[in-house]
Coordinates of C-alpha atoms and ligand atoms in Angstrom, one line a residue:
M14 CA 89.0 19.3 66.5
E15 CA 88.2 20.3 62.2
R16 CA 91.2 20.7 59.8
F17 CA 90.4 22.8 56.6
E18 CA 92.1 20.2 53.4
G19 CA 91.4 21.6 50.3
S20 CA 94.2 24.1 48.3
F21 CA 94.7 27.4 49.3
T22 CA 96.2 27.5 45.4
Q23 CA 94.1 25.4 43.0
Q24 CA 92.9 27.6 40.8
E25 CA 89.9 26.2 38.5
P26 CA 90.9 24.3 35.2
I27 CA 91.0 26.0 31.5
P28 CA 87.6 25.7 30.4
E29 CA 87.1 24.0 27.1
A30 CA 86.7 26.6 24.7
G31 CA 89.4 28.6 25.9
I32 CA 91.5 24.5 25.3
A33 CA 90.0 23.4 21.7
A34 CA 91.0 26.9 20.3
A35 CA 94.4 26.6 22.2
L36 CA 95.2 23.2 20.1
A37 CA 93.5 24.7 16.8
V38 CA 96.7 27.5 17.2
L39 CA 98.8 24.2 18.3
R40 CA 97.7 22.2 14.8
H41 CA 98.3 25.6 12.8
G42 CA 101.6 26.9 14.6
R43 CA 101.2 30.1 13.8
L44 CA 101.8 30.8 18.2
H45 CA 103.0 35.0 17.1
R46 CA 100.3 37.0 16.9
Y47 CA 102.4 38.7 13.2
N48 CA 102.4 34.8 11.9
T49 CA 99.0 35.4 10.3
A50 CA 98.1 33.0 6.6
G51 CA 95.7 35.6 4.4
D52 CA 93.1 38.1 6.0
E53 CA 93.4 35.6 9.3
V54 CA 93.0 37.9 12.1
A55 CA 95.2 36.7 14.8
E56 CA 94.0 35.3 17.9
A57 CA 96.5 38.4 20.5
A58 CA 94.1 41.2 18.1
L59 CA 90.7 39.7 18.5
L60 CA 91.6 39.2 22.5
E61 CA 92.8 42.6 22.7
E62 CA 89.2 43.8 20.9
E63 CA 87.0 42.2 22.8
F64 CA 89.3 43.0 26.5
A65 CA 89.0 46.9 24.7
A66 CA 85.0 46.2 24.6
F67 CA 84.3 44.4 27.4
T68 CA 86.0 47.8 30.6
G69 CA 84.9 49.8 27.1
A70 CA 88.1 51.1 26.2
R71 CA 89.1 53.0 23.0
Y72 CA 92.7 50.4 23.2
C73 CA 94.0 48.1 24.6
L74 CA 97.1 46.7 24.0
A75 CA 98.1 42.2 25.0
V76 CA 101.3 41.7 26.3
A77 CA 103.4 39.2 27.8
S78 CA 102.7 40.3 31.8
G79 CA 100.8 42.1 33.5
G80 CA 104.7 43.8 35.0
Y81 CA 105.8 44.5 31.5
A82 CA 101.8 46.0 31.0
M83 CA 103.6 48.6 34.0
G84 CA 106.4 49.4 32.7
C85 CA 105.0 49.9 29.4
A86 CA 102.9 52.2 30.5
L87 CA 105.6 54.2 32.9
R88 CA 107.5 53.5 29.3
A89 CA 105.4 55.5 27.1
L90 CA 104.7 58.8 30.0
G91 CA 108.3 59.4 29.4
V92 CA 109.1 58.1 32.5
G93 CA 112.8 57.1 32.9
Q94 CA 116.3 57.2 34.1
G95 CA 115.5 59.6 38.0
V96 CA 112.6 59.8 37.3
P97 CA 110.1 60.0 41.0
V98 CA 107.3 57.5 40.4
L99 CA 104.6 57.4 43.6
T100 CA 103.8 54.1 44.6
N101 CA 101.2 52.0 47.0
A102 CA 103.6 51.6 50.1
F103 CA 101.5 48.1 50.4
T104 CA 101.8 46.6 47.2
L105 CA 103.7 43.4 45.8
A106 CA 107.5 43.2 44.3
P107 CA 106.7 44.0 40.7
V108 CA 105.3 47.3 41.4
P109 CA 108.1 49.2 41.6
G110 CA 109.6 46.9 40.5
A111 CA 108.1 48.2 37.1
I112 CA 109.5 51.4 38.2
A113 CA 112.8 50.2 38.4
A114 CA 113.0 48.7 35.3
V115 CA 112.4 51.8 33.2
G116 CA 114.7 54.2 35.7
G117 CA 112.4 55.5 37.5
Q118 CA 112.3 55.6 41.4
P119 CA 109.7 54.8 43.2
V120 CA 108.7 57.0 46.1
F121 CA 106.3 54.9 48.6
V122 CA 102.9 56.4 49.3
E123 CA 101.2 55.5 52.6
V124 CA 98.2 53.2 52.9
T125 CA 95.5 53.2 56.0
E126 CA 94.0 51.0 58.1
D127 CA 91.2 50.4 55.1
L128 CA 94.6 49.1 53.3
I129 CA 93.5 52.2 50.6
L130 CA 95.6 55.5 49.2
D131 CA 96.4 57.8 52.7
F132 CA 95.6 61.2 50.3
A133 CA 97.4 63.6 52.8
D134 CA 101.0 61.6 52.4
L135 CA 100.1 61.6 48.8
E136 CA 99.3 65.2 47.5
A137 CA 102.3 66.0 50.2
K138 CA 104.7 63.5 48.6
A139 CA 103.5 64.5 45.2
R140 CA 104.6 67.8 46.2
A141 CA 108.0 67.3 47.2
T142 CA 109.5 65.7 45.1
G143 CA 107.8 67.1 42.7
S144 CA 106.2 63.5 40.9
R145 CA 104.0 64.0 38.2
V146 CA 103.4 59.9 37.8
L147 CA 101.3 58.0 40.1
L148 CA 101.8 53.8 39.5
L149 CA 97.9 53.5 42.1
S150 CA 98.4 49.7 43.6
H151 CA 94.4 48.6 43.6
M152 CA 96.6 45.9 45.7
R153 CA 94.3 43.0 46.9
G154 CA 91.2 44.7 45.2
H155 CA 91.4 47.6 47.6
V156 CA 90.1 50.5 46.0
C157 CA 90.3 53.9 46.9
D158 CA 87.4 56.2 46.9
M159 CA 88.5 57.0 42.5
D160 CA 86.5 60.6 41.9
A161 CA 88.6 61.9 44.7
L162 CA 92.1 60.7 43.9
M163 CA 91.5 61.7 40.1
A164 CA 90.1 65.3 41.3
L165 CA 93.2 66.1 43.3
C166 CA 95.8 64.1 41.0
A167 CA 94.4 66.6 38.2
R168 CA 94.3 69.3 40.6
L169 CA 98.3 67.8 41.2
G170 CA 98.8 68.2 37.5
V171 CA 99.4 64.0 38.6
A172 CA 99.0 61.3 35.6
V173 CA 97.6 57.7 36.6
I174 CA 98.1 54.8 35.6
E175 CA 95.8 52.1 38.1
D176 CA 98.0 48.7 38.9
C177 CA 94.2 46.5 38.0
A178 CA 96.2 43.0 38.8
H179 CA 93.6 42.7 41.7
T180 CA 90.4 44.4 40.3
M181 CA 89.5 43.6 36.3
G182 CA 86.4 42.5 35.8
A183 CA 85.8 45.5 39.8
E184 CA 84.1 48.8 39.5
W185 CA 84.4 51.8 41.3
R186 CA 80.7 54.5 41.0
G187 CA 80.5 51.8 37.5
V188 CA 83.3 52.8 36.4
P189 CA 85.5 49.4 35.4
S190 CA 89.1 49.8 37.5
G191 CA 91.0 51.0 34.6
R192 CA 89.2 53.5 34.0
H193 CA 89.3 56.0 35.6
G194 CA 93.5 56.8 35.1
L195 CA 94.8 57.7 31.9
I196 CA 95.9 54.6 31.6
G197 CA 95.2 51.2 33.2
C198 CA 97.3 48.0 33.3
Y199 CA 95.9 44.1 33.9
S200 CA 97.4 41.1 34.6
T201 CA 96.4 36.9 33.5
Q202 CA 98.7 35.1 35.7
T203 CA 97.5 32.2 37.0
Y204 CA 96.6 33.6 40.5
K205 CA 94.8 36.4 38.3
H206 CA 91.0 36.3 37.9
M207 CA 91.8 34.8 33.9
N208 CA 94.7 32.4 33.4
S209 CA 96.9 32.5 30.9
G210 CA 100.4 31.9 32.7
E211 CA 101.6 34.5 32.0
G212 CA 99.7 38.2 30.8
G213 CA 98.0 40.8 30.7
F214 CA 96.7 43.7 29.1
C215 CA 97.2 48.1 28.3
I216 CA 93.9 50.1 27.8
T217 CA 93.6 52.9 27.4
D218 CA 91.5 56.4 25.6
D219 CA 94.8 58.0 24.6
A220 CA 96.0 57.8 21.2
E221 CA 99.7 58.4 21.2
M222 CA 99.4 55.9 24.2
A223 CA 97.9 53.8 22.7
A224 CA 100.6 54.2 19.8
R225 CA 103.9 54.1 21.6
M226 CA 102.9 50.7 23.9
I227 CA 102.0 49.0 20.1
L228 CA 105.2 50.1 19.7
L229 CA 107.0 50.1 22.7
S230 CA 105.9 45.7 22.7
G231 CA 107.5 45.3 19.6
S232 CA 105.0 45.8 16.8
Y233 CA 107.6 46.5 14.3
M234 CA 106.8 48.4 11.6
L235 CA 103.3 45.6 11.1
Y236 CA 101.1 48.0 13.6
A237 CA 98.5 48.5 11.6
R238 CA 97.5 44.4 11.9
H239 CA 96.2 45.9 15.8
R240 CA 92.4 46.4 15.5
A241 CA 91.5 47.6 19.1
A242 CA 94.8 50.4 18.1
P243 CA 94.6 53.9 16.7
P244 CA 94.9 54.6 12.9
P245 CA 98.1 54.6 11.6
E246 CA 98.5 58.3 10.6
V247 CA 98.6 58.2 15.2
F248 CA 101.8 55.5 14.2
E249 CA 103.5 57.3 11.9
A250 CA 104.1 60.3 13.4
I251 CA 106.5 58.5 16.2
R252 CA 107.4 55.3 15.3
L253 CA 111.1 55.8 14.1
E254 CA 111.7 57.4 17.7
V255 CA 110.0 54.8 19.8
P256 CA 112.2 51.8 21.2
N257 CA 111.0 47.8 21.1
V258 CA 111.0 46.7 24.1
S259 CA 109.9 43.4 23.1
G260 CA 106.8 41.8 25.4
R261 CA 104.2 40.8 22.6
M262 CA 101.5 38.5 23.9
D263 CA 101.2 35.9 21.9
N264 CA 98.2 33.7 20.5
L265 CA 98.8 29.9 22.5
R266 CA 97.8 32.1 25.1
A267 CA 95.6 35.3 23.4
A268 CA 93.1 32.2 22.4
I269 CA 93.2 30.4 26.8
L270 CA 92.3 33.7 27.4
R271 CA 89.6 34.5 24.5
P272 CA 86.9 32.4 25.9
Q273 CA 88.1 33.8 29.7
I274 CA 86.3 36.8 29.7
A275 CA 83.0 36.6 29.2
M276 CA 83.7 34.3 32.8
L277 CA 84.0 37.4 35.1
A278 CA 80.9 38.6 36.0
D279 CA 79.9 34.7 36.7
R280 CA 82.9 34.2 38.7
R281 CA 82.8 38.6 40.2
A282 CA 79.6 36.9 42.0
R283 CA 81.1 33.3 43.3
W284 CA 83.9 35.0 44.1
A285 CA 81.8 37.5 46.5
A286 CA 79.9 34.4 47.8
L287 CA 83.1 33.3 48.8
Y288 CA 84.1 36.5 50.5
R289 CA 80.9 37.0 52.1
G290 CA 81.0 33.8 53.7
M291 CA 84.7 35.2 55.1
E292 CA 83.5 38.1 56.0
A293 CA 80.5 36.5 58.2
G294 CA 82.4 34.1 59.2
L295 CA 84.6 36.3 61.5
A296 CA 82.8 39.6 61.8
G297 CA 82.5 39.9 65.7
V298 CA 85.9 38.3 67.0
P299 CA 87.6 40.5 69.6
G300 CA 91.2 42.5 68.5
L301 CA 90.4 41.0 64.2
R302 CA 89.7 43.8 62.7
L303 CA 87.2 42.9 58.9
I304 CA 88.8 45.9 55.7
P305 CA 85.1 47.7 55.2
R306 CA 84.2 47.6 51.5
P307 CA 82.5 51.3 50.8
E308 CA 79.5 50.1 48.7
E309 CA 80.6 52.5 45.1
E310 CA 82.4 49.5 44.7
A311 CA 82.1 46.7 43.3
Y312 CA 85.4 44.1 44.4
M313 CA 86.6 40.4 43.0
G314 CA 86.9 39.4 46.7
S315 CA 89.4 36.5 45.1
S316 CA 91.5 37.2 48.2
F317 CA 91.4 38.5 51.6
Q318 CA 92.7 40.3 54.1
F319 CA 92.2 41.0 57.5
L320 CA 93.9 43.0 60.6
L321 CA 95.2 41.9 64.3
P322 CA 96.3 45.5 64.8
D323 CA 98.3 46.0 67.7
W324 CA 98.7 41.9 68.7
E325 CA 102.6 42.0 69.2
E326 CA 104.4 40.0 67.1
P327 CA 105.3 36.9 68.3
R328 CA 100.9 36.2 69.5
I329 CA 100.6 36.2 65.7
V330 CA 103.4 34.4 64.9
A331 CA 101.3 31.7 67.5
F332 CA 97.8 32.5 65.9
L333 CA 99.9 31.8 61.7
A334 CA 101.3 28.2 63.5
G335 CA 98.0 27.2 65.5
C336 CA 96.0 27.4 61.8
V337 CA 98.2 25.9 59.5
A338 CA 98.0 23.0 62.0
R339 CA 94.6 22.5 60.8
G340 CA 95.8 23.2 57.1
V341 CA 94.9 27.1 57.3
E342 CA 97.6 28.3 56.0
L343 CA 97.8 33.0 56.1
K344 CA 100.2 35.3 54.4
W345 CA 101.6 37.5 56.4
F346 CA 102.5 41.6 55.4
G347 CA 104.4 42.1 59.6
A348 CA 107.3 38.9 59.1
G349 CA 110.7 40.4 59.0
D350 CA 111.8 38.9 56.2
P351 CA 110.3 38.3 53.5
V352 CA 108.5 35.0 52.1
A353 CA 106.9 33.4 48.8
F354 CA 105.0 36.2 47.6
T355 CA 104.8 38.5 50.3
S356 CA 107.8 41.5 50.1
R357 CA 107.1 45.4 52.2
Y358 CA 109.0 48.3 50.4
V359 CA 111.8 48.1 53.0
H360 CA 112.7 44.8 51.4
W361 CA 112.9 46.7 47.8
R362 CA 116.5 47.8 49.0
Y363 CA 116.6 49.0 45.1
A364 CA 113.5 51.9 46.4
G365 CA 116.1 53.0 49.2
E366 CA 115.4 53.6 52.5
Q367 CA 111.9 55.2 52.7
S368 CA 109.5 56.4 56.3
C369 CA 106.2 54.9 56.2
P370 CA 104.7 53.9 59.8
Q371 CA 101.4 54.7 59.2
T372 CA 102.1 51.4 56.4
D373 CA 104.0 49.5 58.5
R374 CA 102.0 49.8 61.2
V375 CA 99.3 47.9 59.5
L376 CA 101.2 45.7 57.6
R377 CA 102.4 44.4 61.3
G378 CA 98.9 43.3 61.6
L379 CA 97.7 42.3 58.7
V380 CA 96.9 39.4 57.3
D381 CA 96.0 37.6 53.9
M382 CA 94.7 33.8 52.1
R383 CA 93.3 33.2 49.1
L384 CA 90.0 32.7 47.9
P385 CA 90.2 30.4 44.8
L386 CA 87.3 29.2 43.2
T387 CA 87.3 25.6 43.7
F388 CA 86.8 26.7 47.6
S389 CA 83.3 26.0 48.1
E390 CA 81.5 27.8 50.5
A391 CA 80.9 25.8 52.9
D392 CA 84.8 25.2 52.4
V393 CA 85.1 28.7 53.3
A394 CA 83.1 28.6 56.3
Q395 CA 85.0 26.4 57.9
I396 CA 87.9 27.8 57.1
A397 CA 86.4 30.9 59.0
R398 CA 85.7 28.4 62.0
I399 CA 89.6 27.3 62.5
V400 CA 90.4 31.0 61.7
R401 CA 88.0 32.7 64.4
A402 CA 89.0 29.7 67.4
E403 CA 93.2 30.3 67.0
A404 CA 91.8 34.1 66.6
L405 CA 89.9 33.4 70.8
R406 CA 92.3 30.8 71.4
I407 CA 95.6 33.2 71.0
G408 CA 93.9 36.5 71.2
Q409 CA 92.7 35.6 75.0
A410 CA 95.8 33.5 76.0
E411 CA 97.3 35.4 79.2
T412 CA 100.8 35.3 78.0
V413 CA 101.8 33.8 74.7
E414 CA 103.5 31.2 75.8
A415 CA 100.5 29.9 77.2
V416 CA 99.6 29.0 74.2
A417 CA 101.8 25.3 71.8
A418 CA 100.0 24.6 68.4
P419 CA 96.7 22.8 68.9
Q420 CA 97.3 19.3 69.3
V421 CA 94.8 18.1 64.9
Q422 CA 94.1 14.4 65.0
Ligands
PLP510 C1 100.7 40.3 40.2 C2 100.5 41.4 40.8 C3 101.4 42.7 39.1 C4 101.9 41.9 37.9 O1 100.9 41.0 37.4 P1 102.2 39.7 36.8 O2 102.0 39.2 35.2 O3 102.9 39.0 37.6 O4 103.8 40.3 36.3 C5 101.1 43.3 39.2 N1 101.2 44.4 40.4 C6 100.3 43.3 41.3 C7 99.5 44.0 42.8 C8 100.2 41.8 42.0 O5 99.0 41.3 41.7

């Protein structure tokens, strides 16, 4: 019986160009973005300019994390104590955490079995709570119909902040993810699409939002050193009323990131090959539902999800145990207790008790795996064979008791 021996959490190394640039920063020692010599332009400022160009946004701010980026965007929009903020019921903990960080009240919106926002529930909850802000999480890279969403939000008077932690380099109808809403937020944490350990971006075309976010991030009166930024007069009007909530990007991480922007297109193509390999390998397994990918979407296939709809819990547990015994670590969003990165809205008690029965049903059967670029297409084919075999073995057993974990030699 075959067993997968690879690691689901091993990312690729930092490219040599990033290592060389990082060493140069370490050698001169000017790691703080405003510590520049003469007319030197900081790595962080260059990174912002290059990421703005990559997305087509007018303005870009590099920050300390994706979570910080979202909090900064919310604060720039004026979200404060008790303000309701709509967000996906299926997302990761930093998203409601960013809302809570500014004192806001997360309002969870149902997702569909395609893992995207349910527009009817969005409209109902926007009306019921009077919320004027949606923090839209493109969770696991599944993008909803952005044209329809933006039309709906315009009608509702709801501003959209996009959480693009899983969609850096992705597109909807040719428009980069993060460019539909008022502000796009990204993460450059190790498990995302560019790796600086920790880090993030905010992008926008709105001059006042950009100036507010730059001031918030901790620019003191040095904002004129930013390049992907509005002109000084936009800052002058607000510079004494925006608090400094430090969360800057430093030059070391910026140096590591700059060469990775040009690699995103190639990474997208390689991830797509892995993703399609997994999709093909799992097609047609009875009781296993794949998530459809709309044609309008160009996605970053850095992770893979499928549903075991309405499987009873012990059967899912036996399936996961069968896979892990064969080296395939899957994550399950239906577990009663949160594990590692995987928690659900019911676990975020500070948000208050909320009920999203449709999402509960989806998450009960939702299985998730990473597809790091260190996997080969042969690795993916092997993982798919194992998942397929275990899904068939456990899914078709008459009783769960009949299927013990397999013996692996
Ligand atoms: C990772 C992640 C974030 C936040 O990124 P950090 O850089 O870790 O703060 C936000 N949203 C989602 C969906 C994420 O997975």
